mmCIF file of C-alpha atoms in Angstrom:
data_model
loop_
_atom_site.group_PDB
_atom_site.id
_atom_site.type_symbol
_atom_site.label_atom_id
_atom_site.label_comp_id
_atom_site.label_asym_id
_atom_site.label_seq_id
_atom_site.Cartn_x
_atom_site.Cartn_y
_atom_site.Cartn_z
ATOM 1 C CA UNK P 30 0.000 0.000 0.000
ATOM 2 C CA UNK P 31 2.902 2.392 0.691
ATOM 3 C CA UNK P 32 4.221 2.077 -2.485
ATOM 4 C CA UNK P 33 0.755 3.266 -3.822
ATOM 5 C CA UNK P 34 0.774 6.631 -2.367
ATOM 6 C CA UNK P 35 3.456 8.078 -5.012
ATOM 7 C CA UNK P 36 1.522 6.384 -7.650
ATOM 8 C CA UNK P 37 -2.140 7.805 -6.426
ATOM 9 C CA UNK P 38 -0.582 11.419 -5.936
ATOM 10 C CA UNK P 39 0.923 11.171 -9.725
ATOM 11 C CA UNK P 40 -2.502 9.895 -11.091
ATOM 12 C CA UNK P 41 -4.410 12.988 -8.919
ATOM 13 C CA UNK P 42 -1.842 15.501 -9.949
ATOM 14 C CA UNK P 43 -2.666 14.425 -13.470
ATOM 15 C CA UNK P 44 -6.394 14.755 -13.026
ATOM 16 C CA UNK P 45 -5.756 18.052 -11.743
ATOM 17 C CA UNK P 46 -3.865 19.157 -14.768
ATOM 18 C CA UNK P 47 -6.826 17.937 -16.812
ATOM 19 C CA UNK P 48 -9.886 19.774 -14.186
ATOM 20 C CA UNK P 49 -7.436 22.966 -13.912
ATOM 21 C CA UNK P 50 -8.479 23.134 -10.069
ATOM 22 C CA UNK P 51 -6.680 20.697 -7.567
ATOM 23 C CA UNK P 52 -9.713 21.580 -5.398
ATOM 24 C CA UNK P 53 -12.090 19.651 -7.510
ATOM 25 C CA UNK P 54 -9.398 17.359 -8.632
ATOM 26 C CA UNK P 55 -9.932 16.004 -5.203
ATOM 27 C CA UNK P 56 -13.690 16.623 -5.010
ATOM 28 C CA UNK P 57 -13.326 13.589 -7.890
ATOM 29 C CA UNK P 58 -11.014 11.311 -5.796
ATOM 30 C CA UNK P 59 -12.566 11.249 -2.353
ATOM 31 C CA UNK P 60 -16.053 11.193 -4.923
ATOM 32 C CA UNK P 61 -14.834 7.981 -6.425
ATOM 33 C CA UNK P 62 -13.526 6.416 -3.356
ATOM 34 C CA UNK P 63 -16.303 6.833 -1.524
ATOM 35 C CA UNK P 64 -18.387 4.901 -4.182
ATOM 36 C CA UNK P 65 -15.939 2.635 -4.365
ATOM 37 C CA UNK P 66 -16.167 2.195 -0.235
ATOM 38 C CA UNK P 67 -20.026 1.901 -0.187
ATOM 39 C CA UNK P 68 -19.856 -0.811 -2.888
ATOM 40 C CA UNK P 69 -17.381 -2.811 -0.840
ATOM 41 C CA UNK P 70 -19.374 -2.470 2.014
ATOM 42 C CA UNK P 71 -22.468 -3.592 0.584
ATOM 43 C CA UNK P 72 -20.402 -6.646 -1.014
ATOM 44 C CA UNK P 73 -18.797 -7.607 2.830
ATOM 45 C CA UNK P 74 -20.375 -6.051 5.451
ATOM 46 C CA UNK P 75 -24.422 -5.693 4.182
ATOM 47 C CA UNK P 76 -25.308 -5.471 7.657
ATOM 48 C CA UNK P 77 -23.435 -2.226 8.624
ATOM 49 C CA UNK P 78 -25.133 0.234 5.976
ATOM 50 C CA UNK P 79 -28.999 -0.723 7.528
ATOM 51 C CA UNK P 80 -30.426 2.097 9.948
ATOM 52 C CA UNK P 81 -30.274 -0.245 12.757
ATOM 53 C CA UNK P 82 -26.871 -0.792 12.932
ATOM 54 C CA UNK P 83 -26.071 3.025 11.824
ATOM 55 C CA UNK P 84 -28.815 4.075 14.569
ATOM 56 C CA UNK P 85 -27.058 2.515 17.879
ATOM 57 C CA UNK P 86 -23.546 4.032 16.488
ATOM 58 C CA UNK P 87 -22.068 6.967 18.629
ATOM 59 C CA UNK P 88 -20.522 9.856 16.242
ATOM 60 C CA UNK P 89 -17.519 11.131 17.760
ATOM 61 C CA UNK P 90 -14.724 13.497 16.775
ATOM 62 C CA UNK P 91 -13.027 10.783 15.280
ATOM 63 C CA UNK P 92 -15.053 10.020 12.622
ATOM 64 C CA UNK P 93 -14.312 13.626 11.336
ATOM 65 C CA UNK P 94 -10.786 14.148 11.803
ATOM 66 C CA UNK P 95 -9.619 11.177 10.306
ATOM 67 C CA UNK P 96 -11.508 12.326 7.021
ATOM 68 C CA UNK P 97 -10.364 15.877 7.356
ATOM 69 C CA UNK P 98 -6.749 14.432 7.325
ATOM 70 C CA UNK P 99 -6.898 12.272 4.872
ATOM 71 C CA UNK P 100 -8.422 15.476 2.756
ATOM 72 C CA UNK P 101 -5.484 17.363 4.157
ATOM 73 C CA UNK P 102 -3.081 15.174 2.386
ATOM 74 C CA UNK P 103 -4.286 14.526 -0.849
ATOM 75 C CA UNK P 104 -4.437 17.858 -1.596
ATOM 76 C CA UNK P 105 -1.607 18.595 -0.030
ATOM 77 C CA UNK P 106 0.039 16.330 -2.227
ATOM 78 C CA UNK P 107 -1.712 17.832 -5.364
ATOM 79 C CA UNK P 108 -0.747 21.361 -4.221
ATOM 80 C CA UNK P 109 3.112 20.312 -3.446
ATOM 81 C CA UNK P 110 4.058 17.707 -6.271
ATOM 82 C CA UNK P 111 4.026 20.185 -9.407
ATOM 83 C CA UNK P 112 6.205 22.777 -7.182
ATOM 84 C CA UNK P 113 8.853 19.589 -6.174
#
């Protein structure tokens, strides 16, 4: 997986040649992974996407920041990779 993240910054640094914005070029990304996540999760885990199970969840600060991170570094990474 590490060896990905050079590879996944390249390919979003080229879609945000192509969108001219690396703001949306990110929009795209977490857009596509996110799909990509709820299709899993249907596939393997059917049970954790019905309002029962999401109902008796507790939302905590976690949730967030660990999304606001990873948001943090992709477009971090598409801001810093045409400058390096």
């Amino acid at each position: 997986v590490g060896m990905l993240i050079p590879i996944q910054t390249s390919v979003n640094s080229r879609l945000s040649q192509y969108t001219k914005s690396s703001f949306y070029a990110s929009t795209i990304s977490f857009g596509v992974g996110t799909v990509c996540l709820i299709i899993l999760n249907l596939i393997i885990n059917p049970q954790m996407l019905t309002p029962t199970f999401l109902t008796h969840q507790d939302i905590n600060y976690h949730w967030f920041i660990g999304g606001l991170l990873g948001v943090c570094f992709l477009t971090g990474n598409l801001l810093l990779l045409p400058r390096l």
